[in-house]
Amino acid sequence: MAEKREERYTMSHEQRMIELLTRRTAKHNAAFFTPHLRPSMNVLDCGCGPGNISLDLAQIASSGHITGIDMEVSQISMASAEAAKRGITNATFTQANVYELPFADNTFDAVFTHTLVSHLAEPAKGISEMRRVLKPGGILGIRDLQFSNNIVGPRDHPMIGEGARLFAELMRANGGDPDVGHKLPSIVSTVGFTLLSATSSSDVFALPDDIDWFGQWINSFFALAPIAGRMMELGLTTAEHIEEIQDAALEWGVAPGAFFAMCFVEVVGKK
Ligand SMILES: C[S@@+](CC[C@H](N)C(=O)[O-])C[C@H]1O[C@@H](n2cnc3c(N)ncnc32)[C@H](O)[C@@H]1O
């Protein structure tokens, strides 16, 4: 399998990004995976970010344990603080790189990962490492982007489509793959898992408060240095064009017919 070499995490760990991640829940974002969990399980969440999904999983594995890993130390601090705030004692968070997990072979009953693999230049290598730390018979759950299948309303909105196109180009330039979703069934099978399910679902912004919030979010996301600055550094666009996208996002968020469904593919595999 041909894999790219250079890798740089696109999204940044700026507050605006964290605001998107802290809207996530296991009820929605891990619904494909939670039926496989049992209360006593020892579960690993790779690329846990601020830990919202991990801590929901900890409540399902209530007599077991959740370990969240992330390469970024600020995420570990946030996730640990959120665990304390929620009074959750069966979750711990550790700084680590998914390519070199600091755990022995056959440690976990289940491994989960949400929107990490699309940022990996070597997805099969990362997923193989997840497999290494799973016990034989252990369960892997991955949910990740299939960005070219997002649904934008109104369908012909030029600037929202343009913003999405530029963002996807930036992810690719940083070594990631915003369309890794449709490749996941093949990758997990290739690295040795038995594929138990492959499904698709969306994160939808449609109701007035949600889509207004998302328009504002796009507006400020495109102002961030790791997004706007990096796009310009790579010669993908200009400051003027970014401003046009930002203005359009604000107008779109409050316009009739504004709708955004972010497309994801979900796979469950068994070691
Ligand atoms: C888009 S966030 C997803 C966070 C969380 N899973 C969620 O869905 O809300 C991806 C996270 O993966 C982390 N990450 C990126 N590359 C990584 C790597 N090689 N090893 C470990 N974590 C990584 C980033 O720091 C970031 O917090």
PDB file of C-alpha atoms and ligand atoms in Angstrom:
ATOM      1  CA  MET A   1       0.000   0.000   0.000  1.00  0.00           C
ATOM      2  CA  ALA A   2       1.499   3.390  -1.053  1.00  0.00           C
ATOM      3  CA  GLU A   3       1.681   5.752   1.901  1.00  0.00           C
ATOM      4  CA  LYS A   4       2.894   9.327   2.186  1.00  0.00           C
ATOM      5  CA  ARG A   5       5.786  10.438   4.399  1.00  0.00           C
ATOM      6  CA  GLU A   6       5.389  13.956   5.772  1.00  0.00           C
ATOM      7  CA  GLU A   7       2.772  14.549   8.448  1.00  0.00           C
ATOM      8  CA  ARG A   8       1.535  17.674  10.238  1.00  0.00           C
ATOM      9  CA  TYR A   9      -1.694  17.768  12.272  1.00  0.00           C
ATOM     10  CA  THR A  10      -3.956  20.165  10.340  1.00  0.00           C
ATOM     11  CA  MET A  11      -6.618  21.202  12.804  1.00  0.00           C
ATOM     12  CA  SER A  12      -4.486  22.940  15.488  1.00  0.00           C
ATOM     13  CA  HIS A  13      -5.284  22.828  19.217  1.00  0.00           C
ATOM     14  CA  GLU A  14      -6.656  26.368  19.272  1.00  0.00           C
ATOM     15  CA  GLN A  15      -9.693  27.050  21.463  1.00  0.00           C
ATOM     16  CA  ARG A  16     -11.991  27.348  18.413  1.00  0.00           C
ATOM     17  CA  MET A  17     -11.092  23.805  17.356  1.00  0.00           C
ATOM     18  CA  ILE A  18     -11.618  22.481  20.874  1.00  0.00           C
ATOM     19  CA  GLU A  19     -15.124  24.003  20.821  1.00  0.00           C
ATOM     20  CA  LEU A  20     -15.980  21.735  17.875  1.00  0.00           C
ATOM     21  CA  LEU A  21     -14.527  18.630  19.551  1.00  0.00           C
ATOM     22  CA  THR A  22     -16.277  19.199  22.896  1.00  0.00           C
ATOM     23  CA  ARG A  23     -19.676  18.992  21.143  1.00  0.00           C
ATOM     24  CA  ARG A  24     -18.970  15.300  20.455  1.00  0.00           C
ATOM     25  CA  THR A  25     -20.528  12.448  22.447  1.00  0.00           C
ATOM     26  CA  ALA A  26     -20.215   8.662  22.457  1.00  0.00           C
ATOM     27  CA  LYS A  27     -24.000   8.486  22.005  1.00  0.00           C
ATOM     28  CA  HIS A  28     -23.651   9.994  18.534  1.00  0.00           C
ATOM     29  CA  ASN A  29     -19.990   9.701  17.494  1.00  0.00           C
ATOM     30  CA  ALA A  30     -19.399   6.165  18.808  1.00  0.00           C
ATOM     31  CA  ALA A  31     -22.910   4.698  18.341  1.00  0.00           C
ATOM     32  CA  PHE A  32     -21.517   2.141  15.842  1.00  0.00           C
ATOM     33  CA  PHE A  33     -18.991   0.917  18.419  1.00  0.00           C
ATOM     34  CA  THR A  34     -20.649   1.049  21.863  1.00  0.00           C
ATOM     35  CA  PRO A  35     -22.782  -2.118  21.324  1.00  0.00           C
ATOM     36  CA  HIS A  36     -19.463  -4.028  21.357  1.00  0.00           C
ATOM     37  CA  LEU A  37     -18.428  -2.660  24.775  1.00  0.00           C
ATOM     38  CA  ARG A  38     -18.974  -4.457  28.084  1.00  0.00           C
ATOM     39  CA  PRO A  39     -18.768  -2.842  31.543  1.00  0.00           C
ATOM     40  CA  SER A  40     -15.545  -4.631  32.555  1.00  0.00           C
ATOM     41  CA  MET A  41     -13.557  -3.821  29.407  1.00  0.00           C
ATOM     42  CA  ASN A  42     -10.114  -2.202  29.268  1.00  0.00           C
ATOM     43  CA  VAL A  43     -10.450   0.327  26.416  1.00  0.00           C
ATOM     44  CA  LEU A  44      -7.950   2.565  24.577  1.00  0.00           C
ATOM     45  CA  ASP A  45      -8.985   5.789  22.768  1.00  0.00           C
ATOM     46  CA  CYS A  46      -6.298   6.918  20.293  1.00  0.00           C
ATOM     47  CA  GLY A  47      -6.105  10.638  19.497  1.00  0.00           C
ATOM     48  CA  CYS A  48      -8.556  11.386  22.320  1.00  0.00           C
ATOM     49  CA  GLY A  49      -8.325  15.205  22.041  1.00  0.00           C
ATOM     50  CA  PRO A  50     -10.113  16.922  24.959  1.00  0.00           C
ATOM     51  CA  GLY A  51     -11.574  13.546  25.977  1.00  0.00           C
ATOM     52  CA  ASN A  52     -15.312  14.072  25.592  1.00  0.00           C
ATOM     53  CA  ILE A  53     -15.942  10.812  23.752  1.00  0.00           C
ATOM     54  CA  SER A  54     -13.429   8.920  25.944  1.00  0.00           C
ATOM     55  CA  LEU A  55     -15.199   9.983  29.136  1.00  0.00           C
ATOM     56  CA  ASP A  56     -18.574   8.876  27.761  1.00  0.00           C
ATOM     57  CA  LEU A  57     -16.950   5.498  26.968  1.00  0.00           C
ATOM     58  CA  ALA A  58     -15.657   5.354  30.567  1.00  0.00           C
ATOM     59  CA  GLN A  59     -19.248   5.502  31.777  1.00  0.00           C
ATOM     60  CA  ILE A  60     -20.119   2.507  29.580  1.00  0.00           C
ATOM     61  CA  ALA A  61     -17.009   0.512  30.673  1.00  0.00           C
ATOM     62  CA  SER A  62     -18.058   1.411  34.208  1.00  0.00           C
ATOM     63  CA  SER A  63     -16.179  -1.365  36.025  1.00  0.00           C
ATOM     64  CA  GLY A  64     -13.356  -1.363  33.466  1.00  0.00           C
ATOM     65  CA  HIS A  65     -10.935   1.350  32.445  1.00  0.00           C
ATOM     66  CA  ILE A  66     -10.429   3.871  29.613  1.00  0.00           C
ATOM     67  CA  THR A  67      -6.989   5.071  28.589  1.00  0.00           C
ATOM     68  CA  GLY A  68      -6.886   8.072  26.264  1.00  0.00           C
ATOM     69  CA  ILE A  69      -3.714   8.921  24.364  1.00  0.00           C
ATOM     70  CA  ASP A  70      -2.915  12.029  22.359  1.00  0.00           C
ATOM     71  CA  MET A  71       0.404  13.380  21.081  1.00  0.00           C
ATOM     72  CA  GLU A  72      -0.490  16.869  22.312  1.00  0.00           C
ATOM     73  CA  VAL A  73       0.041  17.503  26.020  1.00  0.00           C
ATOM     74  CA  SER A  74      -2.599  20.279  26.202  1.00  0.00           C
ATOM     75  CA  GLN A  75      -5.236  17.690  25.226  1.00  0.00           C
ATOM     76  CA  ILE A  76      -4.091  15.369  28.003  1.00  0.00           C
ATOM     77  CA  SER A  77      -4.453  18.184  30.567  1.00  0.00           C
ATOM     78  CA  MET A  78      -7.906  19.114  29.234  1.00  0.00           C
ATOM     79  CA  ALA A  79      -9.139  15.525  29.209  1.00  0.00           C
ATOM     80  CA  SER A  80      -7.826  14.910  32.750  1.00  0.00           C
ATOM     81  CA  ALA A  81      -9.492  18.119  34.001  1.00  0.00           C
ATOM     82  CA  GLU A  82     -12.767  17.111  32.353  1.00  0.00           C
ATOM     83  CA  ALA A  83     -12.575  13.664  34.025  1.00  0.00           C
ATOM     84  CA  ALA A  84     -12.142  15.346  37.430  1.00  0.00           C
ATOM     85  CA  LYS A  85     -15.015  17.739  36.658  1.00  0.00           C
ATOM     86  CA  ARG A  86     -17.304  14.824  35.745  1.00  0.00           C
ATOM     87  CA  GLY A  87     -16.118  12.788  38.776  1.00  0.00           C
ATOM     88  CA  ILE A  88     -14.931   9.942  36.519  1.00  0.00           C
ATOM     89  CA  THR A  89     -12.223   7.830  38.161  1.00  0.00           C
ATOM     90  CA  ASN A  90     -11.819   4.973  35.651  1.00  0.00           C
ATOM     91  CA  ALA A  91     -10.184   7.070  32.915  1.00  0.00           C
ATOM     92  CA  THR A  92      -6.548   8.090  32.548  1.00  0.00           C
ATOM     93  CA  PHE A  93      -4.901  10.170  29.828  1.00  0.00           C
ATOM     94  CA  THR A  94      -1.312   9.879  28.606  1.00  0.00           C
ATOM     95  CA  GLN A  95       0.748  11.723  26.009  1.00  0.00           C
ATOM     96  CA  ALA A  96       1.761   9.267  23.273  1.00  0.00           C
ATOM     97  CA  ASN A  97       2.116   8.887  19.533  1.00  0.00           C
ATOM     98  CA  VAL A  98      -0.215   6.370  17.900  1.00  0.00           C
ATOM     99  CA  TYR A  99       2.687   4.998  15.846  1.00  0.00           C
ATOM    100  CA  GLU A 100       4.506   3.960  19.049  1.00  0.00           C
ATOM    101  CA  LEU A 101       1.970   3.168  21.729  1.00  0.00           C
ATOM    102  CA  PRO A 102       3.577   2.790  25.181  1.00  0.00           C
ATOM    103  CA  PHE A 103       1.686  -0.450  25.962  1.00  0.00           C
ATOM    104  CA  ALA A 104       2.586  -4.128  25.840  1.00  0.00           C
ATOM    105  CA  ASP A 105       1.189  -6.411  23.146  1.00  0.00           C
ATOM    106  CA  ASN A 106      -2.326  -7.765  23.869  1.00  0.00           C
ATOM    107  CA  THR A 107      -3.222  -5.184  26.554  1.00  0.00           C
ATOM    108  CA  PHE A 108      -6.706  -3.896  25.617  1.00  0.00           C
ATOM    109  CA  ASP A 109     -10.137  -5.477  25.067  1.00  0.00           C
ATOM    110  CA  ALA A 110     -11.145  -2.669  22.686  1.00  0.00           C
ATOM    111  CA  VAL A 111      -9.496   0.216  20.812  1.00  0.00           C
ATOM    112  CA  PHE A 112     -11.440   3.228  19.540  1.00  0.00           C
ATOM    113  CA  THR A 113     -10.294   6.108  17.375  1.00  0.00           C
ATOM    114  CA  HIS A 114     -12.313   9.069  16.073  1.00  0.00           C
ATOM    115  CA  THR A 115     -10.977  11.513  13.418  1.00  0.00           C
ATOM    116  CA  LEU A 116      -7.337  10.657  13.972  1.00  0.00           C
ATOM    117  CA  VAL A 117      -6.646   8.323  11.041  1.00  0.00           C
ATOM    118  CA  SER A 118      -7.459  11.030   8.443  1.00  0.00           C
ATOM    119  CA  HIS A 119      -4.496  13.009   9.818  1.00  0.00           C
ATOM    120  CA  LEU A 120      -2.045  10.114   9.527  1.00  0.00           C
ATOM    121  CA  ALA A 121       0.380   9.940   6.606  1.00  0.00           C
ATOM    122  CA  GLU A 122       0.689   6.204   7.293  1.00  0.00           C
ATOM    123  CA  PRO A 123      -2.791   5.030   8.325  1.00  0.00           C
ATOM    124  CA  ALA A 124      -2.011   1.311   8.010  1.00  0.00           C
ATOM    125  CA  LYS A 125       1.012   1.721  10.286  1.00  0.00           C
ATOM    126  CA  GLY A 126      -1.100   3.499  12.927  1.00  0.00           C
ATOM    127  CA  ILE A 127      -3.886   0.918  12.714  1.00  0.00           C
ATOM    128  CA  SER A 128      -1.355  -1.962  12.920  1.00  0.00           C
ATOM    129  CA  GLU A 129      -0.026  -0.447  16.133  1.00  0.00           C
ATOM    130  CA  MET A 130      -3.589  -0.352  17.512  1.00  0.00           C
ATOM    131  CA  ARG A 131      -3.887  -4.030  16.569  1.00  0.00           C
ATOM    132  CA  ARG A 132      -0.637  -4.881  18.383  1.00  0.00           C
ATOM    133  CA  VAL A 133      -1.990  -3.613  21.736  1.00  0.00           C
ATOM    134  CA  LEU A 134      -5.371  -5.358  21.313  1.00  0.00           C
ATOM    135  CA  LYS A 135      -5.888  -8.780  22.889  1.00  0.00           C
ATOM    136  CA  PRO A 136      -6.694 -11.627  20.484  1.00  0.00           C
ATOM    137  CA  GLY A 137     -10.443 -11.361  19.891  1.00  0.00           C
ATOM    138  CA  GLY A 138     -10.303  -7.658  20.821  1.00  0.00           C
ATOM    139  CA  ILE A 139     -12.464  -5.089  19.005  1.00  0.00           C
ATOM    140  CA  LEU A 140     -11.333  -2.055  16.989  1.00  0.00           C
ATOM    141  CA  GLY A 141     -13.699   0.843  16.158  1.00  0.00           C
ATOM    142  CA  ILE A 142     -12.728   3.642  13.737  1.00  0.00           C
ATOM    143  CA  ARG A 143     -14.885   6.578  12.616  1.00  0.00           C
ATOM    144  CA  ASP A 144     -13.328   9.001  10.175  1.00  0.00           C
ATOM    145  CA  LEU A 145     -13.928  11.505   7.392  1.00  0.00           C
ATOM    146  CA  GLN A 146     -15.196  10.925   3.875  1.00  0.00           C
ATOM    147  CA  PHE A 147     -15.038  14.648   3.190  1.00  0.00           C
ATOM    148  CA  SER A 148     -15.835  14.673  -0.539  1.00  0.00           C
ATOM    149  CA  ASN A 149     -19.239  13.167   0.298  1.00  0.00           C
ATOM    150  CA  ASN A 150     -20.316  15.962   2.644  1.00  0.00           C
ATOM    151  CA  ILE A 151     -23.716  17.471   1.858  1.00  0.00           C
ATOM    152  CA  VAL A 152     -23.925  21.264   1.619  1.00  0.00           C
ATOM    153  CA  GLY A 153     -27.219  23.129   1.332  1.00  0.00           C
ATOM    154  CA  PRO A 154     -27.982  25.091  -0.714  1.00  0.00           C
ATOM    155  CA  ARG A 155     -26.339  22.572  -3.050  1.00  0.00           C
ATOM    156  CA  ASP A 156     -24.727  25.145  -5.290  1.00  0.00           C
ATOM    157  CA  HIS A 157     -23.371  27.404  -2.526  1.00  0.00           C
ATOM    158  CA  PRO A 158     -20.079  28.395  -4.151  1.00  0.00           C
ATOM    159  CA  MET A 159     -18.100  29.714  -1.191  1.00  0.00           C
ATOM    160  CA  ILE A 160     -18.917  26.965   1.322  1.00  0.00           C
ATOM    161  CA  GLY A 161     -17.934  24.436  -1.328  1.00  0.00           C
ATOM    162  CA  GLU A 162     -14.763  26.410  -1.967  1.00  0.00           C
ATOM    163  CA  GLY A 163     -13.934  26.512   1.766  1.00  0.00           C
ATOM    164  CA  ALA A 164     -14.390  22.739   1.984  1.00  0.00           C
ATOM    165  CA  ARG A 165     -12.239  22.205  -1.116  1.00  0.00           C
ATOM    166  CA  LEU A 166      -9.414  24.337   0.293  1.00  0.00           C
ATOM    167  CA  PHE A 167      -9.579  22.631   3.670  1.00  0.00           C
ATOM    168  CA  ALA A 168      -9.332  19.201   2.018  1.00  0.00           C
ATOM    169  CA  GLU A 169      -6.354  20.407  -0.017  1.00  0.00           C
ATOM    170  CA  LEU A 170      -4.652  21.628   3.165  1.00  0.00           C
ATOM    171  CA  MET A 171      -5.184  18.257   4.872  1.00  0.00           C
ATOM    172  CA  ARG A 172      -3.575  16.504   1.903  1.00  0.00           C
ATOM    173  CA  ALA A 173      -0.646  18.935   1.857  1.00  0.00           C
ATOM    174  CA  ASN A 174      -0.135  18.179   5.571  1.00  0.00           C
ATOM    175  CA  GLY A 175       0.099  14.458   4.799  1.00  0.00           C
ATOM    176  CA  GLY A 176      -3.460  13.498   5.782  1.00  0.00           C
ATOM    177  CA  ASP A 177      -6.373  12.118   3.771  1.00  0.00           C
ATOM    178  CA  PRO A 178      -9.810  13.769   4.149  1.00  0.00           C
ATOM    179  CA  ASP A 179     -11.295  10.880   2.132  1.00  0.00           C
ATOM    180  CA  VAL A 180      -9.748   8.048   4.122  1.00  0.00           C
ATOM    181  CA  GLY A 181     -13.256   6.903   5.126  1.00  0.00           C
ATOM    182  CA  HIS A 182     -14.009   4.700   2.106  1.00  0.00           C
ATOM    183  CA  LYS A 183     -10.556   3.089   2.406  1.00  0.00           C
ATOM    184  CA  LEU A 184     -11.025   1.981   6.026  1.00  0.00           C
ATOM    185  CA  PRO A 185     -12.663  -1.420   5.338  1.00  0.00           C
ATOM    186  CA  SER A 186      -9.751  -2.321   3.080  1.00  0.00           C
ATOM    187  CA  ILE A 187      -7.042  -1.005   5.431  1.00  0.00           C
ATOM    188  CA  VAL A 188      -8.335  -2.803   8.540  1.00  0.00           C
ATOM    189  CA  SER A 189      -8.648  -6.060   6.578  1.00  0.00           C
ATOM    190  CA  THR A 190      -5.161  -5.657   5.099  1.00  0.00           C
ATOM    191  CA  VAL A 191      -3.528  -5.230   8.525  1.00  0.00           C
ATOM    192  CA  GLY A 192      -5.183  -8.438   9.758  1.00  0.00           C
ATOM    193  CA  PHE A 193      -8.581  -7.625  11.281  1.00  0.00           C
ATOM    194  CA  THR A 194     -11.770  -9.514  10.503  1.00  0.00           C
ATOM    195  CA  LEU A 195     -14.200  -6.814   9.372  1.00  0.00           C
ATOM    196  CA  LEU A 196     -17.377  -7.018  11.497  1.00  0.00           C
ATOM    197  CA  SER A 197     -19.179  -3.967  10.121  1.00  0.00           C
ATOM    198  CA  ALA A 198     -18.732  -0.967   7.825  1.00  0.00           C
ATOM    199  CA  THR A 199     -21.294   1.839   8.001  1.00  0.00           C
ATOM    200  CA  SER A 200     -21.631   5.534   7.304  1.00  0.00           C
ATOM    201  CA  SER A 201     -23.202   8.387   9.249  1.00  0.00           C
ATOM    202  CA  SER A 202     -23.057  12.170   9.385  1.00  0.00           C
ATOM    203  CA  ASP A 203     -22.567  15.024  11.811  1.00  0.00           C
ATOM    204  CA  VAL A 204     -25.344  17.419  10.819  1.00  0.00           C
ATOM    205  CA  PHE A 205     -25.684  21.162  11.334  1.00  0.00           C
ATOM    206  CA  ALA A 206     -29.197  22.131  10.265  1.00  0.00           C
ATOM    207  CA  LEU A 207     -31.327  23.656  13.021  1.00  0.00           C
ATOM    208  CA  PRO A 208     -31.016  27.454  13.187  1.00  0.00           C
ATOM    209  CA  ASP A 209     -28.819  27.663  16.294  1.00  0.00           C
ATOM    210  CA  ASP A 210     -26.524  24.854  15.092  1.00  0.00           C
ATOM    211  CA  ILE A 211     -25.986  26.102  11.545  1.00  0.00           C
ATOM    212  CA  ASP A 212     -25.520  29.698  12.740  1.00  0.00           C
ATOM    213  CA  TRP A 213     -22.900  28.399  15.210  1.00  0.00           C
ATOM    214  CA  PHE A 214     -21.211  26.383  12.444  1.00  0.00           C
ATOM    215  CA  GLY A 215     -21.090  29.380  10.073  1.00  0.00           C
ATOM    216  CA  GLN A 216     -19.435  31.408  12.825  1.00  0.00           C
ATOM    217  CA  TRP A 217     -17.117  28.499  13.529  1.00  0.00           C
ATOM    218  CA  ILE A 218     -15.988  28.313   9.873  1.00  0.00           C
ATOM    219  CA  ASN A 219     -15.481  32.095   9.932  1.00  0.00           C
ATOM    220  CA  SER A 220     -13.095  31.964  12.897  1.00  0.00           C
ATOM    221  CA  PHE A 221     -11.481  28.642  11.934  1.00  0.00           C
ATOM    222  CA  PHE A 222     -10.322  30.170   8.652  1.00  0.00           C
ATOM    223  CA  ALA A 223      -8.681  33.015  10.602  1.00  0.00           C
ATOM    224  CA  LEU A 224      -6.410  30.666  12.570  1.00  0.00           C
ATOM    225  CA  ALA A 225      -2.728  30.775  11.704  1.00  0.00           C
ATOM    226  CA  PRO A 226      -2.413  26.976  11.234  1.00  0.00           C
ATOM    227  CA  ILE A 227      -5.273  27.193   8.716  1.00  0.00           C
ATOM    228  CA  ALA A 228      -5.106  30.575   6.898  1.00  0.00           C
ATOM    229  CA  GLY A 229      -1.377  31.068   7.445  1.00  0.00           C
ATOM    230  CA  ARG A 230      -0.504  27.560   6.330  1.00  0.00           C
ATOM    231  CA  MET A 231      -2.798  27.753   3.265  1.00  0.00           C
ATOM    232  CA  MET A 232      -0.994  30.916   2.177  1.00  0.00           C
ATOM    233  CA  GLU A 233       2.440  29.499   3.018  1.00  0.00           C
ATOM    234  CA  LEU A 234       1.654  26.577   0.705  1.00  0.00           C
ATOM    235  CA  GLY A 235       0.376  28.917  -2.007  1.00  0.00           C
ATOM    236  CA  LEU A 236      -3.102  27.354  -1.932  1.00  0.00           C
ATOM    237  CA  THR A 237      -4.923  30.684  -1.708  1.00  0.00           C
ATOM    238  CA  THR A 238      -4.692  34.387  -0.830  1.00  0.00           C
ATOM    239  CA  ALA A 239      -5.707  36.440   2.209  1.00  0.00           C
ATOM    240  CA  GLU A 240      -8.441  38.129   0.121  1.00  0.00           C
ATOM    241  CA  HIS A 241      -9.951  34.787  -0.904  1.00  0.00           C
ATOM    242  CA  ILE A 242      -9.912  33.558   2.695  1.00  0.00           C
ATOM    243  CA  GLU A 243     -11.751  36.718   3.755  1.00  0.00           C
ATOM    244  CA  GLU A 244     -14.393  36.077   1.075  1.00  0.00           C
ATOM    245  CA  ILE A 245     -14.930  32.570   2.470  1.00  0.00           C
ATOM    246  CA  GLN A 246     -15.125  33.902   6.032  1.00  0.00           C
ATOM    247  CA  ASP A 247     -17.724  36.542   5.106  1.00  0.00           C
ATOM    248  CA  ALA A 248     -19.738  34.020   3.105  1.00  0.00           C
ATOM    249  CA  ALA A 249     -19.751  31.566   6.042  1.00  0.00           C
ATOM    250  CA  LEU A 250     -21.341  34.151   8.349  1.00  0.00           C
ATOM    251  CA  GLU A 251     -24.058  34.983   5.798  1.00  0.00           C
ATOM    252  CA  TRP A 252     -24.656  31.321   4.957  1.00  0.00           C
ATOM    253  CA  GLY A 253     -25.127  30.331   8.615  1.00  0.00           C
ATOM    254  CA  VAL A 254     -28.217  32.518   8.958  1.00  0.00           C
ATOM    255  CA  ALA A 255     -29.575  32.058   5.403  1.00  0.00           C
ATOM    256  CA  PRO A 256     -32.668  29.949   4.609  1.00  0.00           C
ATOM    257  CA  GLY A 257     -31.740  26.457   3.402  1.00  0.00           C
ATOM    258  CA  ALA A 258     -28.307  26.386   5.038  1.00  0.00           C
ATOM    259  CA  PHE A 259     -27.419  22.763   5.834  1.00  0.00           C
ATOM    260  CA  PHE A 260     -24.198  20.864   6.403  1.00  0.00           C
ATOM    261  CA  ALA A 261     -23.764  17.114   6.842  1.00  0.00           C
ATOM    262  CA  MET A 262     -20.183  15.960   7.423  1.00  0.00           C
ATOM    263  CA  CYS A 263     -19.828  12.421   6.088  1.00  0.00           C
ATOM    264  CA  PHE A 264     -18.037   9.701   8.079  1.00  0.00           C
ATOM    265  CA  VAL A 265     -17.274   6.033   7.514  1.00  0.00           C
ATOM    266  CA  GLU A 266     -17.264   3.702  10.531  1.00  0.00           C
ATOM    267  CA  VAL A 267     -15.647   0.291  10.737  1.00  0.00           C
ATOM    268  CA  VAL A 268     -15.525  -2.363  13.417  1.00  0.00           C
ATOM    269  CA  GLY A 269     -12.858  -5.055  13.230  1.00  0.00           C
ATOM    270  CA  LYS A 270     -11.945  -8.062  15.356  1.00  0.00           C
ATOM    271  CA  LYS A 271      -8.351  -9.127  16.037  1.00  0.00           C
TER     272      LYS A 271
HETATM  273  C1  LIG B   1      -9.538  15.842  15.214  1.00  0.00           C
HETATM  274  S1  LIG B   1      -8.871  15.498  16.805  1.00  0.00           S
HETATM  275  C2  LIG B   1     -10.031  14.286  17.387  1.00  0.00           C
HETATM  276  C3  LIG B   1     -10.158  14.241  18.896  1.00  0.00           C
HETATM  277  C4  LIG B   1     -11.231  13.271  19.398  1.00  0.00           C
HETATM  278  N1  LIG B   1     -10.925  11.902  19.014  1.00  0.00           N
HETATM  279  C5  LIG B   1     -12.583  13.675  18.873  1.00  0.00           C
HETATM  280  O1  LIG B   1     -13.038  13.122  17.865  1.00  0.00           O
HETATM  281  O2  LIG B   1     -13.185  14.595  19.449  1.00  0.00           O
HETATM  282  C6  LIG B   1      -7.438  14.484  16.456  1.00  0.00           C
HETATM  283  C7  LIG B   1      -6.505  14.346  17.634  1.00  0.00           C
HETATM  284  O3  LIG B   1      -5.478  13.429  17.256  1.00  0.00           O
HETATM  285  C8  LIG B   1      -4.243  13.882  17.800  1.00  0.00           C
HETATM  286  N2  LIG B   1      -3.172  13.309  16.990  1.00  0.00           N
HETATM  287  C9  LIG B   1      -2.809  13.648  15.735  1.00  0.00           C
HETATM  288  N3  LIG B   1      -1.783  12.872  15.314  1.00  0.00           N
HETATM  289  C10 LIG B   1      -1.494  12.019  16.333  1.00  0.00           C
HETATM  290  C11 LIG B   1      -0.553  10.974  16.514  1.00  0.00           C
HETATM  291  N4  LIG B   1       0.324  10.655  15.556  1.00  0.00           N
HETATM  292  N5  LIG B   1      -0.537  10.299  17.682  1.00  0.00           N
HETATM  293  C12 LIG B   1      -1.425  10.622  18.663  1.00  0.00           C
HETATM  294  N6  LIG B   1      -2.339  11.609  18.557  1.00  0.00           N
HETATM  295  C13 LIG B   1      -2.375  12.297  17.404  1.00  0.00           C
HETATM  296  C14 LIG B   1      -4.332  15.404  17.753  1.00  0.00           C
HETATM  297  O4  LIG B   1      -3.461  15.998  18.695  1.00  0.00           O
HETATM  298  C15 LIG B   1      -5.812  15.640  18.057  1.00  0.00           C
HETATM  299  O5  LIG B   1      -6.033  15.893  19.413  1.00  0.00           O
END
